[in-house]
GROMACS .gro file of C-alpha atoms in nm:
model
  320
    1MET     CA    1   0.854   2.085   1.263
    2SER     CA    2   0.638   1.947   1.444
    3ILE     CA    3   0.272   2.121   1.473
    4LYS     CA    4   0.333   2.102   1.876
    5LYS     CA    5   0.625   2.354   1.797
    6TYR     CA    6   0.377   2.643   1.866
    7THR     CA    7   0.346   2.749   2.199
    8ASN     CA    8  -0.038   2.849   2.142
    9ILE     CA    9  -0.121   2.521   1.983
   10ASP     CA   10  -0.403   2.457   2.206
   11GLY     CA   11  -0.527   2.864   2.129
   12LEU     CA   12  -0.521   2.696   1.733
   13ASN     CA   13  -0.706   2.374   1.817
   14ASN     CA   14  -0.984   2.540   1.955
   15LYS     CA   15  -1.000   2.864   1.764
   16THR     CA   16  -0.948   3.139   1.966
   17SER     CA   17  -0.665   3.199   1.791
   18ASN     CA   18  -0.492   3.264   1.418
   19ASP     CA   19  -0.201   3.340   1.440
   20GLY     CA   20   0.044   3.042   1.574
   21HIS     CA   21   0.364   3.149   1.782
   22PHE     CA   22   0.685   2.976   1.852
   23GLN     CA   23   0.729   3.196   2.130
   24GLN     CA   24   0.570   3.183   2.521
   25ALA     CA   25   0.330   3.491   2.503
   26GLU     CA   26   0.482   3.597   2.841
   27ASP     CA   27   0.837   3.615   2.663
   28LEU     CA   28   0.648   3.765   2.365
   29PHE     CA   29   0.680   4.193   2.467
   30ILE     CA   30   1.093   4.143   2.435
   31ILE     CA   31   1.078   4.121   2.013
   32SER     CA   32   0.723   4.208   1.938
   33LYS     CA   33   0.513   4.559   1.945
   34SER     CA   34   0.195   4.584   2.051
   35GLU     CA   35   0.179   4.843   1.682
   36ILE     CA   36  -0.016   4.649   1.390
   37ASP     CA   37   0.107   4.706   1.065
   38THR     CA   38  -0.168   4.668   0.767
   39THR     CA   39  -0.001   4.527   0.516
   40ASP     CA   40  -0.124   4.284   0.194
   41PHE     CA   41   0.018   3.962   0.221
   42GLY     CA   42   0.069   3.838  -0.113
   43ASP     CA   43   0.091   4.157  -0.267
   44CYS     CA   44   0.538   4.140  -0.193
   45LYS     CA   45   0.723   3.960  -0.408
   46TYR     CA   46   0.923   3.788  -0.124
   47ASP     CA   47   0.635   3.648   0.028
   48VAL     CA   48   0.649   3.240   0.088
   49MET     CA   49   0.329   3.056   0.233
   50GLU     CA   50   0.508   2.726   0.388
   51ILE     CA   51   0.205   2.446   0.436
   52SER     CA   52   0.278   2.128   0.672
   53VAL     CA   53  -0.039   1.860   0.672
   54TYR     CA   54  -0.052   1.705   0.978
   55ASP     CA   55  -0.317   1.434   1.057
   56ILE     CA   56  -0.477   1.415   1.360
   57ASN     CA   57  -0.213   1.227   1.582
   58ASN     CA   58   0.050   1.502   1.498
   59ASN     CA   59   0.199   1.301   1.219
   60LEU     CA   60   0.367   1.512   0.955
   61LEU     CA   61   0.204   1.391   0.647
   62PRO     CA   62   0.425   1.337   0.280
   63GLN     CA   63   0.274   1.544   0.049
   64LYS     CA   64   0.217   1.411  -0.346
   65SER     CA   65   0.545   1.568  -0.432
   66GLY     CA   66   0.740   1.323  -0.171
   67ASN     CA   67   0.803   1.673   0.038
   68ASN     CA   68   0.680   1.706   0.369
   69VAL     CA   69   0.690   2.089   0.324
   70ALA     CA   70   0.553   2.314   0.063
   71TYR     CA   71   0.621   2.664  -0.023
   72ILE     CA   72   0.378   2.843  -0.202
   73LYS     CA   73   0.508   3.151  -0.375
   74THR     CA   74   0.371   3.481  -0.469
   75ASP     CA   75   0.223   3.401  -0.808
   76ASP     CA   76   0.022   3.111  -0.664
   77ILE     CA   77  -0.049   3.263  -0.343
   78LYS     CA   78  -0.366   3.459  -0.419
   79ASN     CA   79  -0.491   3.095  -0.638
   80TYR     CA   80  -0.600   2.938  -0.249
   81MET     CA   81  -0.581   3.279  -0.039
   82TYR     CA   82  -0.814   3.529  -0.057
   83GLN     CA   83  -0.965   3.866   0.225
   84ILE     CA   84  -1.265   3.839   0.384
   85ILE     CA   85  -1.428   4.092   0.645
   86ASN     CA   86  -1.454   3.931   0.980
   87LYS     CA   87  -1.740   4.056   1.197
   88GLN     CA   88  -1.531   4.358   1.387
   89GLY     CA   89  -1.551   4.446   1.034
   90LEU     CA   90  -1.141   4.406   0.988
   91LYS     CA   91  -1.018   4.254   0.708
   92GLU     CA   92  -0.866   3.874   0.758
   93LEU     CA   93  -0.654   3.717   0.522
   94ALA     CA   94  -0.909   3.326   0.428
   95ILE     CA   95  -0.720   2.982   0.264
   96ASP     CA   96  -0.953   2.802   0.064
   97ILE     CA   97  -0.787   2.445   0.248
   98GLU     CA   98  -0.980   2.242   0.000
   99LYS     CA   99  -0.823   2.360  -0.277
  100LEU     CA  100  -0.502   2.387  -0.158
  101LEU     CA  101  -0.490   2.055  -0.017
  102LYS     CA  102  -0.631   1.913  -0.364
  103TYR     CA  103  -0.323   2.055  -0.532
  104LEU     CA  104  -0.078   1.931  -0.238
  105GLY     CA  105  -0.236   1.559  -0.323
  106PHE     CA  106  -0.474   1.479   0.005
  107THR     CA  107  -0.811   1.401  -0.069
  108ASN     CA  108  -1.124   1.368   0.130
  109ILE     CA  109  -1.158   0.998   0.086
  110ARG     CA  110  -1.580   1.064   0.259
  111THR     CA  111  -1.640   1.278  -0.010
  112LYS     CA  112  -1.506   1.042  -0.298
  113ILE     CA  113  -1.662   0.687  -0.164
  114PHE     CA  114  -1.970   0.846  -0.194
  115THR     CA  115  -1.980   1.007  -0.506
  116ASP     CA  116  -1.840   0.657  -0.664
  117PHE     CA  117  -2.122   0.517  -0.472
  118LYS     CA  118  -2.424   0.728  -0.618
  119THR     CA  119  -2.251   0.663  -0.959
  120SER     CA  120  -2.251   0.313  -0.893
  121ILE     CA  121  -2.596   0.303  -0.809
  122GLU     CA  122  -2.690   0.514  -1.119
  123TYR     CA  123  -2.580   0.275  -1.351
  124TYR     CA  124  -2.722   0.005  -1.175
  125LEU     CA  125  -3.029   0.180  -1.193
  126THR     CA  126  -2.992   0.274  -1.605
  127ASN     CA  127  -2.819  -0.067  -1.729
  128LYS     CA  128  -2.517   0.040  -1.695
  129TYR     CA  129  -2.223  -0.185  -1.608
  130TYR     CA  130  -2.184  -0.037  -1.258
  131ASP     CA  131  -1.918  -0.213  -1.119
  132ILE     CA  132  -1.632   0.034  -1.030
  133THR     CA  133  -1.351  -0.223  -1.008
  134GLN     CA  134  -1.408  -0.296  -1.351
  135SER     CA  135  -1.280  -0.130  -1.661
  136THR     CA  136  -1.648  -0.147  -1.786
  137PHE     CA  137  -1.753   0.039  -1.541
  138GLY     CA  138  -2.009   0.300  -1.693
  139LYS     CA  139  -2.052   0.119  -2.078
  140PRO     CA  140  -2.424  -0.016  -2.161
  141SER     CA  141  -2.512  -0.352  -1.988
  142ASN     CA  142  -2.747  -0.610  -2.007
  143ILE     CA  143  -3.116  -0.460  -2.027
  144ARG     CA  144  -3.190  -0.488  -1.629
  145PHE     CA  145  -3.481  -0.295  -1.513
  146GLU     CA  146  -3.771  -0.174  -1.749
  147ASP     CA  147  -4.023   0.069  -1.702
  148TYR     CA  148  -4.384  -0.030  -1.527
  149ASP     CA  149  -4.190  -0.375  -1.379
  150ILE     CA  150  -4.183  -0.522  -1.068
  151TYR     CA  151  -3.882  -0.639  -0.907
  152ASP     CA  152  -3.748  -0.762  -0.588
  153PHE     CA  153  -3.685  -0.509  -0.300
  154ASN     CA  154  -3.431  -0.817  -0.129
  155ASN     CA  155  -3.263  -0.853  -0.461
  156ILE     CA  156  -3.176  -0.408  -0.502
  157LEU     CA  157  -3.058  -0.417  -0.107
  158ASN     CA  158  -2.870  -0.648  -0.143
  159GLU     CA  159  -2.688  -0.565  -0.443
  160THR     CA  160  -2.638  -0.183  -0.308
  161GLN     CA  161  -2.493  -0.300  -0.007
  162ASN     CA  162  -2.223  -0.491  -0.266
  163ILE     CA  163  -2.155  -0.155  -0.475
  164LEU     CA  164  -2.099   0.047  -0.156
  165TYR     CA  165  -1.870  -0.215  -0.039
  166LYS     CA  166  -1.648  -0.194  -0.358
  167CYS     CA  167  -1.667   0.170  -0.363
  168VAL     CA  168  -1.550   0.168  -0.025
  169ASP     CA  169  -1.256  -0.135  -0.133
  170ILE     CA  170  -1.116   0.018  -0.397
  171ASN     CA  171  -1.092   0.337  -0.213
  172LEU     CA  172  -0.867   0.215  -0.003
  173LYS     CA  173  -0.624   0.057  -0.191
  174SER     CA  174  -0.528   0.405  -0.316
  175LEU     CA  175  -0.489   0.529   0.038
  176LYS     CA  176  -0.126   0.609   0.060
  177ARG     CA  177   0.050   0.363   0.356
  178ARG     CA  178   0.331   0.492   0.559
  179ASP     CA  179   0.530   0.377   0.850
  180ILE     CA  180   0.548   0.521   1.203
  181GLY     CA  181   0.816   0.403   1.442
  182LEU     CA  182   0.723   0.442   1.788
  183LYS     CA  183   1.061   0.470   2.014
  184ASN     CA  184   0.839   0.450   2.300
  185LEU     CA  185   0.544   0.221   2.370
  186PRO     CA  186   0.224   0.363   2.440
  187LYS     CA  187   0.145   0.295   2.824
  188GLU     CA  188  -0.222   0.157   2.732
  189PHE     CA  189  -0.014  -0.158   2.529
  190ALA     CA  190   0.273  -0.222   2.714
  191ILE     CA  191   0.172  -0.497   2.934
  192THR     CA  192  -0.062  -0.665   2.619
  193GLU     CA  193   0.218  -0.625   2.374
  194LEU     CA  194   0.484  -0.776   2.730
  195GLN     CA  195   0.182  -1.043   2.756
  196LYS     CA  196   0.246  -1.143   2.364
  197GLN     CA  197   0.575  -1.151   2.391
  198ILE     CA  198   0.645  -1.401   2.735
  199LYS     CA  199   0.393  -1.609   2.501
  200ASN     CA  200   0.569  -1.623   2.231
  201ASN     CA  201   0.917  -1.665   2.362
  202LEU     CA  202   0.763  -2.006   2.527
  203ASP     CA  203   0.638  -2.148   2.262
  204SER     CA  204   0.952  -2.106   2.110
  205PHE     CA  205   1.027  -2.387   2.359
  206SER     CA  206   0.999  -2.759   2.298
  207THR     CA  207   0.928  -2.941   2.535
  208TYR     CA  208   0.908  -3.370   2.500
  209SER     CA  209   0.730  -3.573   2.747
  210GLU     CA  210   0.633  -3.943   2.717
  211THR     CA  211   0.351  -4.101   2.943
  212LYS     CA  212   0.341  -4.433   3.061
  213ARG     CA  213   0.114  -4.694   3.253
  214ASN     CA  214   0.195  -5.027   3.462
  215VAL     CA  215  -0.081  -5.195   3.422
  216TYR     CA  216  -0.146  -5.582   3.582
  217SER     CA  217  -0.248  -5.846   3.409
  218PRO     CA  218  -0.254  -6.166   3.554
  219ASP     CA  219  -0.221  -6.408   3.269
  220GLY     CA  220  -0.059  -6.126   3.062
  221THR     CA  221  -0.302  -6.032   2.837
  222LEU     CA  222  -0.199  -5.734   2.583
  223THR     CA  223  -0.334  -5.417   2.715
  224ILE     CA  224  -0.476  -5.136   2.460
  225PHE     CA  225  -0.433  -4.776   2.523
  226ASN     CA  226  -0.644  -4.473   2.371
  227ASP     CA  227  -0.420  -4.164   2.470
  228THR     CA  228  -0.557  -3.969   2.132
  229ASN     CA  229  -0.833  -3.930   2.314
  230THR     CA  230  -0.959  -4.031   2.658
  231GLY     CA  231  -0.581  -4.164   2.770
  232PHE     CA  232  -0.646  -4.579   2.752
  233THR     CA  233  -0.946  -4.819   2.724
  234GLU     CA  234  -0.996  -5.037   3.027
  235PRO     CA  235  -0.966  -5.398   2.921
  236THR     CA  236  -1.258  -5.625   2.895
  237TYR     CA  237  -1.258  -5.965   3.100
  238ILE     CA  238  -1.483  -6.285   3.052
  239VAL     CA  239  -1.795  -6.348   3.279
  240ARG     CA  240  -1.634  -6.557   3.575
  241GLY     CA  241  -1.799  -6.886   3.552
  242THR     CA  242  -1.774  -6.939   3.142
  243LEU     CA  243  -1.586  -7.266   3.022
  244ILE     CA  244  -1.256  -7.189   2.853
  245LYS     CA  245  -1.145  -7.515   2.799
  246THR     CA  246  -1.112  -7.871   2.933
  247MET     CA  247  -0.853  -8.097   3.046
  248CYS     CA  248  -0.757  -8.433   3.202
  249LYS     CA  249  -0.526  -8.506   3.496
  250GLY     CA  250  -0.533  -8.879   3.477
  251TYR     CA  251  -0.872  -9.048   3.446
  252ASP     CA  252  -1.038  -8.756   3.568
  253GLN     CA  253  -1.193  -8.409   3.363
  254TYR     CA  254  -1.172  -8.101   3.456
  255GLY     CA  255  -1.208  -7.743   3.299
  256ALA     CA  256  -1.069  -7.413   3.293
  257TYR     CA  257  -1.311  -7.134   3.375
  258ALA     CA  258  -1.260  -6.763   3.371
  259ASP     CA  259  -1.244  -6.612   3.660
  260GLY     CA  260  -1.402  -6.232   3.597
  261ASN     CA  261  -0.994  -6.082   3.608
  262GLY     CA  262  -0.850  -6.168   3.303
  263GLY     CA  263  -0.707  -6.528   3.487
  264THR     CA  264  -0.862  -6.935   3.546
  265TYR     CA  265  -0.969  -7.149   3.763
  266ASP     CA  266  -1.010  -7.541   3.746
  267GLU     CA  267  -1.290  -7.805   3.868
  268LEU     CA  268  -1.396  -8.130   3.849
  269ILE     CA  269  -1.589  -8.239   3.587
  270GLN     CA  270  -1.565  -8.548   3.605
  271VAL     CA  271  -1.455  -8.855   3.763
  272ASN     CA  272  -1.285  -9.149   3.513
  273SER     CA  273  -1.351  -9.035   3.211
  274SER     CA  274  -1.415  -9.238   2.916
  275ILE     CA  275  -1.261  -8.909   2.679
  276CYS     CA  276  -0.949  -8.901   2.956
  277GLY     CA  277  -0.931  -9.270   2.864
  278TYR     CA  278  -1.117  -9.447   3.144
  279VAL     CA  279  -1.239  -9.832   3.043
  280ILE     CA  280  -1.486  -9.975   3.274
  281PRO     CA  281  -1.315 -10.348   3.339
  282ASP     CA  282  -1.571 -10.665   3.235
  283ILE     CA  283  -1.646 -10.866   3.534
  284GLY     CA  284  -1.746 -11.263   3.413
  285ASN     CA  285  -1.976 -11.490   3.634
  286GLY     CA  286  -1.814 -11.734   3.920
  287GLY     CA  287  -1.889 -12.101   4.089
  288THR     CA  288  -2.035 -12.165   4.381
  289GLY     CA  289  -1.793 -12.230   4.654
  290GLY     CA  290  -1.822 -12.581   4.913
  291ASP     CA  291  -1.625 -12.874   5.013
  292THR     CA  292  -1.650 -13.189   4.951
  293GLY     CA  293  -1.502 -13.514   5.061
  294GLY     CA  294  -1.284 -13.742   4.770
  295GLY     CA  295  -1.224 -13.453   4.497
  296GLY     CA  296  -1.506 -13.250   4.560
  297THR     CA  297  -1.395 -12.858   4.460
  298GLY     CA  298  -1.370 -12.590   4.689
  299GLY     CA  299  -1.449 -12.249   4.623
  300ARG     CA  300  -1.359 -11.882   4.841
  301SER     CA  301  -1.542 -11.603   4.694
  302ARG     CA  302  -1.435 -11.231   4.740
  303GLY     CA  303  -1.626 -10.854   4.630
  304GLY     CA  304  -1.909 -11.056   4.469
  305GLY     CA  305  -1.598 -11.232   4.244
  306SER     CA  306  -1.621 -11.637   4.269
  307SER     CA  307  -1.311 -11.861   4.236
  308GLY     CA  308  -1.281 -12.230   4.221
  309LEU     CA  309  -1.026 -12.479   4.298
  310ASN     CA  310  -1.020 -12.827   4.182
  311GLY     CA  311  -1.004 -13.162   4.321
  312ASP     CA  312  -0.603 -13.200   4.316
  313GLU     CA  313  -0.551 -12.882   4.463
  314TYR     CA  314  -0.802 -12.913   4.727
  315ARG     CA  315  -0.585 -13.247   4.812
  316ASN     CA  316  -0.219 -13.049   4.794
  317ASP     CA  317  -0.398 -12.827   5.036
  318ASN     CA  318  -0.527 -13.089   5.265
  319GLN     CA  319  -0.149 -13.211   5.256
  320LYS     CA  320   0.017 -12.914   5.353
   0.00000   0.00000   0.00000
């Protein structure tokens, strides 16, 4: 049964009452008398002491026998119970709780840790193996300390802390774990647990996503993206006015220059460029022009050049 089955649980907790009641106080008059019978519990062969152990949260604890309840019969009752005289001069029954709990398989872990720690320190200072987790614990070891020598305090302090940690760790591992099923989630944990459940449900869905960008590039330059870090890497262009290449349009030479935005523009470099195949013409010297009678020579000049006509051609012109 649960310890809360006692109707006077508050009185038991604050030690105002030594008797556990299963009935409400206002109903006790029906089944009880005001008379008190004096008897020595444990003397009768039919006396039995029923023992259940609870933790501070009123959870019933299993005992070393595997049962939740132990029954101490007449022959053993006096091993754990004895009579005392209270302040009012009346006899009361007292129970050696520490002895009884030890019999049932319960120990005071804090006391055990302190005892193990004290023993380990003693072994540490007397040159014995002091690691409680090892099978050599307590056996003679190499000389660690000698009389009249000086040792570093910080090293000793650090090792003392390690000893305490191992004493705590080995005792905690010896504790029996028990599963406590909660039918109703405590109110203070309800919201947190609900949020955790919602997050777990959302994390279980995997949604595919893909990001694409449209980037204008006048000359078809490949744009490099770097989505791993900051999104994408902006393309860099050649400074405007930088000569990219030269070309020929007829005999004229042109250059393709960067416009600073990834494109180019054409600009004339030289007219009648020899690079584009232009050849300067070879100009010869001409005679003087004049009209003479009877076979003289006549000449016509144009554009700085000169041409000559012989006498026969001149005569033919006159005949015409």
